[in-house]
Amino acid sequence: MAELRAQGRYGPGLREVLPAFVVLGLALLCTPLALVTVLRRSGPGALAVAVALLAALVGMWLTGRRALVHRRQGLYTPTELSRLSRRGLALAVERMLRRDGWQVTDLSDAGGVRLYARDAEGRELDVVVRASIDIPPGENVAGAGSPDATVRTGGDRSRLVVHRGSFSRADVQWASHQPRVRLVDGVRLNRWASGTPLLELGPPL
């Protein structure tokens, strides 16, 4: 530790920071008391303003806390979804799947954002979060996306492609002929995020 301190790679010891912590604790204790004393001497008007301000702050904290709890439960508003990054949207999708009873594994890597999900009935999903699908060679349709979400399905596993906006006509046309490919656009995503189970969004998996 002495050598690390000499190299500037180790922080101060407890004895060095203890006085600062004591001063900070006293400040946190004395400041509210001093504020109450000042407000009492300033009259009922100032006290009423302080109470109203405190109530507003508490209300904001409770609202934020409630929103956080909802997000952890897999419930999101359209505004919250619109602010998410692609990785954040994948986390939201993972929470929504878990809310609906799916077991989820995050398989994301440098190649893209991908989830694997399985429900109690044995249904399996490969989930990708992107703006379009990439149609396999030999079935090319103009308007397909980049190769990091190529649709590959095998056995009874389905592919779920999630996008906040709208898919291209080519994507929708091609996917409509694939029994194991399902697109979740912005409209369906908002319904799903508000509490509608995935299996009720249609068409069936």
PDB file of C-alpha atoms in Angstrom:
ATOM      1  CA  MET A   1       0.000   0.000   0.000  1.00  0.00           C
ATOM      2  CA  ALA A   2       2.839   2.373   0.788  1.00  0.00           C
ATOM      3  CA  GLU A   3       4.388   1.627  -2.587  1.00  0.00           C
ATOM      4  CA  LEU A   4       1.076   2.189  -4.373  1.00  0.00           C
ATOM      5  CA  ARG A   5       0.608   5.505  -2.585  1.00  0.00           C
ATOM      6  CA  ALA A   6       4.111   6.538  -3.633  1.00  0.00           C
ATOM      7  CA  GLN A   7       3.153   5.802  -7.241  1.00  0.00           C
ATOM      8  CA  GLY A   8      -0.059   7.772  -6.921  1.00  0.00           C
ATOM      9  CA  ARG A   9      -2.190   4.672  -7.507  1.00  0.00           C
ATOM     10  CA  TYR A  10      -3.767   4.326  -4.075  1.00  0.00           C
ATOM     11  CA  GLY A  11      -6.188   6.693  -2.404  1.00  0.00           C
ATOM     12  CA  PRO A  12      -5.942   8.279   1.051  1.00  0.00           C
ATOM     13  CA  GLY A  13      -6.348   6.201   4.185  1.00  0.00           C
ATOM     14  CA  LEU A  14      -9.329   6.272   6.554  1.00  0.00           C
ATOM     15  CA  ARG A  15      -7.583   8.528   9.093  1.00  0.00           C
ATOM     16  CA  GLU A  16      -6.973  11.066   6.344  1.00  0.00           C
ATOM     17  CA  VAL A  17     -10.579  11.241   5.148  1.00  0.00           C
ATOM     18  CA  LEU A  18     -12.345  10.770   8.508  1.00  0.00           C
ATOM     19  CA  PRO A  19     -12.329  14.495   9.438  1.00  0.00           C
ATOM     20  CA  ALA A  20     -13.938  15.359   6.105  1.00  0.00           C
ATOM     21  CA  PHE A  21     -16.644  12.747   6.657  1.00  0.00           C
ATOM     22  CA  VAL A  22     -17.344  14.114  10.151  1.00  0.00           C
ATOM     23  CA  VAL A  23     -17.706  17.660   8.806  1.00  0.00           C
ATOM     24  CA  LEU A  24     -19.993  16.450   6.018  1.00  0.00           C
ATOM     25  CA  GLY A  25     -22.173  14.539   8.475  1.00  0.00           C
ATOM     26  CA  LEU A  26     -22.524  17.572  10.742  1.00  0.00           C
ATOM     27  CA  ALA A  27     -23.410  19.729   7.754  1.00  0.00           C
ATOM     28  CA  LEU A  28     -26.109  17.326   6.640  1.00  0.00           C
ATOM     29  CA  LEU A  29     -27.523  17.269  10.181  1.00  0.00           C
ATOM     30  CA  CYS A  30     -27.355  20.990  10.895  1.00  0.00           C
ATOM     31  CA  THR A  31     -28.498  22.371   7.541  1.00  0.00           C
ATOM     32  CA  PRO A  32     -32.144  21.191   7.804  1.00  0.00           C
ATOM     33  CA  LEU A  33     -32.351  22.438  11.394  1.00  0.00           C
ATOM     34  CA  ALA A  34     -30.982  25.833  10.417  1.00  0.00           C
ATOM     35  CA  LEU A  35     -33.359  26.004   7.462  1.00  0.00           C
ATOM     36  CA  VAL A  36     -36.382  25.232   9.656  1.00  0.00           C
ATOM     37  CA  THR A  37     -35.313  27.918  12.142  1.00  0.00           C
ATOM     38  CA  VAL A  38     -34.959  30.518   9.402  1.00  0.00           C
ATOM     39  CA  LEU A  39     -38.337  29.618   7.887  1.00  0.00           C
ATOM     40  CA  ARG A  40     -40.082  29.831  11.242  1.00  0.00           C
ATOM     41  CA  ARG A  41     -38.702  33.307  11.774  1.00  0.00           C
ATOM     42  CA  SER A  42     -39.647  34.344   8.235  1.00  0.00           C
ATOM     43  CA  GLY A  43     -43.333  33.789   8.823  1.00  0.00           C
ATOM     44  CA  PRO A  44     -46.020  31.331   7.699  1.00  0.00           C
ATOM     45  CA  GLY A  45     -45.722  32.352   4.032  1.00  0.00           C
ATOM     46  CA  ALA A  46     -42.142  31.198   3.699  1.00  0.00           C
ATOM     47  CA  LEU A  47     -42.943  28.010   5.611  1.00  0.00           C
ATOM     48  CA  ALA A  48     -45.854  27.269   3.253  1.00  0.00           C
ATOM     49  CA  VAL A  49     -43.605  27.761   0.207  1.00  0.00           C
ATOM     50  CA  ALA A  50     -41.000  25.426   1.679  1.00  0.00           C
ATOM     51  CA  VAL A  51     -43.613  22.768   2.411  1.00  0.00           C
ATOM     52  CA  ALA A  52     -45.003  23.059  -1.123  1.00  0.00           C
ATOM     53  CA  LEU A  53     -41.503  22.760  -2.587  1.00  0.00           C
ATOM     54  CA  LEU A  54     -40.770  19.723  -0.450  1.00  0.00           C
ATOM     55  CA  ALA A  55     -44.068  18.123  -1.512  1.00  0.00           C
ATOM     56  CA  ALA A  56     -43.217  18.725  -5.179  1.00  0.00           C
ATOM     57  CA  LEU A  57     -39.785  17.156  -4.749  1.00  0.00           C
ATOM     58  CA  VAL A  58     -41.283  14.135  -3.003  1.00  0.00           C
ATOM     59  CA  GLY A  59     -43.877  13.822  -5.766  1.00  0.00           C
ATOM     60  CA  MET A  60     -41.179  13.896  -8.455  1.00  0.00           C
ATOM     61  CA  TRP A  61     -39.187  11.260  -6.596  1.00  0.00           C
ATOM     62  CA  LEU A  62     -42.229   8.993  -6.238  1.00  0.00           C
ATOM     63  CA  THR A  63     -43.080   9.386  -9.938  1.00  0.00           C
ATOM     64  CA  GLY A  64     -39.539   8.502 -10.951  1.00  0.00           C
ATOM     65  CA  ARG A  65     -39.508   5.573  -8.558  1.00  0.00           C
ATOM     66  CA  ARG A  66     -42.818   4.283  -9.917  1.00  0.00           C
ATOM     67  CA  ALA A  67     -41.535   4.528 -13.494  1.00  0.00           C
ATOM     68  CA  LEU A  68     -38.388   2.626 -12.534  1.00  0.00           C
ATOM     69  CA  VAL A  69     -40.441  -0.163 -10.937  1.00  0.00           C
ATOM     70  CA  HIS A  70     -42.648  -0.382 -14.040  1.00  0.00           C
ATOM     71  CA  ARG A  71     -39.619  -0.648 -16.329  1.00  0.00           C
ATOM     72  CA  ARG A  72     -38.152  -3.444 -14.212  1.00  0.00           C
ATOM     73  CA  GLN A  73     -41.514  -5.213 -14.538  1.00  0.00           C
ATOM     74  CA  GLY A  74     -41.346  -4.904 -18.331  1.00  0.00           C
ATOM     75  CA  LEU A  75     -43.782  -2.001 -18.720  1.00  0.00           C
ATOM     76  CA  TYR A  76     -42.791   1.024 -20.824  1.00  0.00           C
ATOM     77  CA  THR A  77     -44.507   4.083 -22.229  1.00  0.00           C
ATOM     78  CA  PRO A  78     -44.011   5.043 -25.911  1.00  0.00           C
ATOM     79  CA  THR A  79     -41.912   8.014 -24.771  1.00  0.00           C
ATOM     80  CA  GLU A  80     -39.632   5.784 -22.709  1.00  0.00           C
ATOM     81  CA  LEU A  81     -39.183   3.399 -25.635  1.00  0.00           C
ATOM     82  CA  SER A  82     -38.329   6.244 -28.002  1.00  0.00           C
ATOM     83  CA  ARG A  83     -35.441   7.340 -25.761  1.00  0.00           C
ATOM     84  CA  LEU A  84     -33.761   3.939 -25.611  1.00  0.00           C
ATOM     85  CA  SER A  85     -30.625   3.016 -27.523  1.00  0.00           C
ATOM     86  CA  ARG A  86     -30.607  -0.199 -29.516  1.00  0.00           C
ATOM     87  CA  ARG A  87     -28.989  -2.003 -26.577  1.00  0.00           C
ATOM     88  CA  GLY A  88     -31.466  -0.393 -24.180  1.00  0.00           C
ATOM     89  CA  LEU A  89     -34.346  -1.533 -26.374  1.00  0.00           C
ATOM     90  CA  ALA A  90     -32.963  -5.075 -26.257  1.00  0.00           C
ATOM     91  CA  LEU A  91     -32.997  -4.899 -22.451  1.00  0.00           C
ATOM     92  CA  ALA A  92     -36.603  -3.682 -22.568  1.00  0.00           C
ATOM     93  CA  VAL A  93     -37.541  -6.583 -24.869  1.00  0.00           C
ATOM     94  CA  GLU A  94     -35.802  -8.995 -22.497  1.00  0.00           C
ATOM     95  CA  ARG A  95     -37.822  -7.645 -19.557  1.00  0.00           C
ATOM     96  CA  MET A  96     -41.070  -7.842 -21.522  1.00  0.00           C
ATOM     97  CA  LEU A  97     -40.372 -11.451 -22.460  1.00  0.00           C
ATOM     98  CA  ARG A  98     -39.646 -12.328 -18.828  1.00  0.00           C
ATOM     99  CA  ARG A  99     -42.866 -10.547 -17.832  1.00  0.00           C
ATOM    100  CA  ASP A 100     -44.733 -12.844 -20.222  1.00  0.00           C
ATOM    101  CA  GLY A 101     -43.156 -15.956 -18.711  1.00  0.00           C
ATOM    102  CA  TRP A 102     -40.277 -16.567 -21.127  1.00  0.00           C
ATOM    103  CA  GLN A 103     -36.804 -17.617 -20.028  1.00  0.00           C
ATOM    104  CA  VAL A 104     -34.336 -15.333 -21.798  1.00  0.00           C
ATOM    105  CA  THR A 105     -30.621 -15.593 -22.578  1.00  0.00           C
ATOM    106  CA  ASP A 106     -28.703 -12.633 -23.981  1.00  0.00           C
ATOM    107  CA  LEU A 107     -26.566 -13.815 -26.916  1.00  0.00           C
ATOM    108  CA  SER A 108     -25.494 -10.356 -28.094  1.00  0.00           C
ATOM    109  CA  ASP A 109     -21.978  -9.967 -29.432  1.00  0.00           C
ATOM    110  CA  ALA A 110     -20.014  -7.735 -31.764  1.00  0.00           C
ATOM    111  CA  GLY A 111     -22.166  -8.965 -34.634  1.00  0.00           C
ATOM    112  CA  GLY A 112     -25.414  -7.638 -33.254  1.00  0.00           C
ATOM    113  CA  VAL A 113     -28.025  -7.572 -30.500  1.00  0.00           C
ATOM    114  CA  ARG A 114     -29.675 -10.983 -30.152  1.00  0.00           C
ATOM    115  CA  LEU A 115     -31.702 -12.836 -27.530  1.00  0.00           C
ATOM    116  CA  TYR A 116     -32.804 -16.440 -27.177  1.00  0.00           C
ATOM    117  CA  ALA A 117     -36.099 -17.141 -25.395  1.00  0.00           C
ATOM    118  CA  ARG A 118     -38.072 -20.249 -24.433  1.00  0.00           C
ATOM    119  CA  ASP A 119     -41.464 -20.486 -22.761  1.00  0.00           C
ATOM    120  CA  ALA A 120     -43.137 -23.133 -20.618  1.00  0.00           C
ATOM    121  CA  GLU A 121     -44.809 -24.684 -23.697  1.00  0.00           C
ATOM    122  CA  GLY A 122     -41.440 -25.315 -25.337  1.00  0.00           C
ATOM    123  CA  ARG A 123     -41.697 -22.538 -27.920  1.00  0.00           C
ATOM    124  CA  GLU A 124     -38.318 -21.081 -28.865  1.00  0.00           C
ATOM    125  CA  LEU A 125     -37.463 -17.636 -30.181  1.00  0.00           C
ATOM    126  CA  ASP A 126     -34.438 -16.002 -31.719  1.00  0.00           C
ATOM    127  CA  VAL A 127     -34.943 -12.283 -31.115  1.00  0.00           C
ATOM    128  CA  VAL A 128     -33.112  -9.498 -32.945  1.00  0.00           C
ATOM    129  CA  VAL A 129     -33.543  -5.753 -32.453  1.00  0.00           C
ATOM    130  CA  ARG A 130     -33.069  -3.740 -35.638  1.00  0.00           C
ATOM    131  CA  ALA A 131     -34.761  -1.608 -38.305  1.00  0.00           C
ATOM    132  CA  SER A 132     -35.130  -4.229 -41.051  1.00  0.00           C
ATOM    133  CA  ILE A 133     -34.521  -7.871 -41.835  1.00  0.00           C
ATOM    134  CA  ASP A 134     -31.902  -9.320 -44.153  1.00  0.00           C
ATOM    135  CA  ILE A 135     -33.436 -11.720 -46.616  1.00  0.00           C
ATOM    136  CA  PRO A 136     -31.280 -14.819 -47.272  1.00  0.00           C
ATOM    137  CA  PRO A 137     -29.519 -15.149 -50.663  1.00  0.00           C
ATOM    138  CA  GLY A 138     -31.734 -16.612 -53.369  1.00  0.00           C
ATOM    139  CA  GLU A 139     -34.812 -14.932 -51.937  1.00  0.00           C
ATOM    140  CA  ASN A 140     -33.635 -11.361 -52.324  1.00  0.00           C
ATOM    141  CA  VAL A 141     -36.189  -8.582 -52.247  1.00  0.00           C
ATOM    142  CA  ALA A 142     -35.246  -4.928 -52.681  1.00  0.00           C
ATOM    143  CA  GLY A 143     -35.137  -3.010 -49.434  1.00  0.00           C
ATOM    144  CA  ALA A 144     -33.638  -5.634 -47.136  1.00  0.00           C
ATOM    145  CA  GLY A 145     -31.307  -4.562 -44.356  1.00  0.00           C
ATOM    146  CA  SER A 146     -27.706  -5.333 -43.339  1.00  0.00           C
ATOM    147  CA  PRO A 147     -26.421  -8.907 -42.705  1.00  0.00           C
ATOM    148  CA  ASP A 148     -26.348  -8.835 -38.910  1.00  0.00           C
ATOM    149  CA  ALA A 149     -29.964  -9.949 -38.678  1.00  0.00           C
ATOM    150  CA  THR A 150     -30.125 -12.580 -41.406  1.00  0.00           C
ATOM    151  CA  VAL A 151     -33.196 -14.705 -40.813  1.00  0.00           C
ATOM    152  CA  ARG A 152     -32.143 -18.243 -39.938  1.00  0.00           C
ATOM    153  CA  THR A 153     -34.704 -20.556 -38.384  1.00  0.00           C
ATOM    154  CA  GLY A 154     -34.490 -24.250 -37.699  1.00  0.00           C
ATOM    155  CA  GLY A 155     -36.832 -26.848 -36.295  1.00  0.00           C
ATOM    156  CA  ASP A 156     -39.549 -25.261 -34.200  1.00  0.00           C
ATOM    157  CA  ARG A 157     -37.587 -22.109 -33.419  1.00  0.00           C
ATOM    158  CA  SER A 158     -39.053 -18.815 -34.646  1.00  0.00           C
ATOM    159  CA  ARG A 159     -37.356 -15.526 -35.396  1.00  0.00           C
ATOM    160  CA  LEU A 160     -38.711 -12.315 -33.864  1.00  0.00           C
ATOM    161  CA  VAL A 161     -37.486  -9.034 -35.376  1.00  0.00           C
ATOM    162  CA  VAL A 162     -38.243  -5.996 -33.204  1.00  0.00           C
ATOM    163  CA  HIS A 163     -38.194  -2.423 -34.512  1.00  0.00           C
ATOM    164  CA  ARG A 164     -39.464   0.843 -32.997  1.00  0.00           C
ATOM    165  CA  GLY A 165     -40.545   2.186 -36.374  1.00  0.00           C
ATOM    166  CA  SER A 166     -42.061   0.644 -39.503  1.00  0.00           C
ATOM    167  CA  PHE A 167     -40.608  -2.136 -41.633  1.00  0.00           C
ATOM    168  CA  SER A 168     -40.248  -1.694 -45.371  1.00  0.00           C
ATOM    169  CA  ARG A 169     -42.855  -3.147 -47.706  1.00  0.00           C
ATOM    170  CA  ALA A 170     -40.283  -5.650 -48.964  1.00  0.00           C
ATOM    171  CA  ASP A 171     -39.587  -6.851 -45.417  1.00  0.00           C
ATOM    172  CA  VAL A 172     -43.290  -7.247 -44.641  1.00  0.00           C
ATOM    173  CA  GLN A 173     -44.010  -8.966 -47.961  1.00  0.00           C
ATOM    174  CA  TRP A 174     -41.197 -11.462 -47.543  1.00  0.00           C
ATOM    175  CA  ALA A 175     -41.885 -12.170 -43.862  1.00  0.00           C
ATOM    176  CA  SER A 176     -45.573 -12.806 -44.568  1.00  0.00           C
ATOM    177  CA  HIS A 177     -44.566 -15.936 -46.515  1.00  0.00           C
ATOM    178  CA  GLN A 178     -42.278 -17.249 -43.754  1.00  0.00           C
ATOM    179  CA  PRO A 179     -44.077 -19.346 -41.111  1.00  0.00           C
ATOM    180  CA  ARG A 180     -41.233 -18.872 -38.606  1.00  0.00           C
ATOM    181  CA  VAL A 181     -40.565 -15.151 -39.030  1.00  0.00           C
ATOM    182  CA  ARG A 182     -42.507 -12.532 -37.103  1.00  0.00           C
ATOM    183  CA  LEU A 183     -42.106  -8.763 -37.214  1.00  0.00           C
ATOM    184  CA  VAL A 184     -42.867  -6.493 -34.253  1.00  0.00           C
ATOM    185  CA  ASP A 185     -43.085  -2.897 -35.489  1.00  0.00           C
ATOM    186  CA  GLY A 186     -43.584   0.266 -33.457  1.00  0.00           C
ATOM    187  CA  VAL A 187     -47.361  -0.152 -33.103  1.00  0.00           C
ATOM    188  CA  ARG A 188     -47.115  -3.729 -31.846  1.00  0.00           C
ATOM    189  CA  LEU A 189     -44.105  -2.862 -29.700  1.00  0.00           C
ATOM    190  CA  ASN A 190     -46.055  -0.135 -27.887  1.00  0.00           C
ATOM    191  CA  ARG A 191     -48.940  -2.530 -27.242  1.00  0.00           C
ATOM    192  CA  TRP A 192     -46.521  -5.160 -25.971  1.00  0.00           C
ATOM    193  CA  ALA A 193     -44.729  -2.643 -23.739  1.00  0.00           C
ATOM    194  CA  SER A 194     -48.031  -1.459 -22.245  1.00  0.00           C
ATOM    195  CA  GLY A 195     -48.821  -4.949 -20.960  1.00  0.00           C
ATOM    196  CA  THR A 196     -50.342  -6.933 -23.850  1.00  0.00           C
ATOM    197  CA  PRO A 197     -48.685 -10.384 -23.893  1.00  0.00           C
ATOM    198  CA  LEU A 198     -46.542 -11.185 -26.930  1.00  0.00           C
ATOM    199  CA  LEU A 199     -48.713 -14.167 -27.887  1.00  0.00           C
ATOM    200  CA  GLU A 200     -51.759 -11.885 -28.114  1.00  0.00           C
ATOM    201  CA  LEU A 201     -50.195  -9.467 -30.584  1.00  0.00           C
ATOM    202  CA  GLY A 202     -50.737 -11.861 -33.529  1.00  0.00           C
ATOM    203  CA  PRO A 203     -50.097 -13.680 -35.702  1.00  0.00           C
ATOM    204  CA  PRO A 204     -49.431 -16.838 -33.634  1.00  0.00           C
ATOM    205  CA  LEU A 205     -45.878 -18.033 -33.111  1.00  0.00           C
TER     206      LEU A 205
END
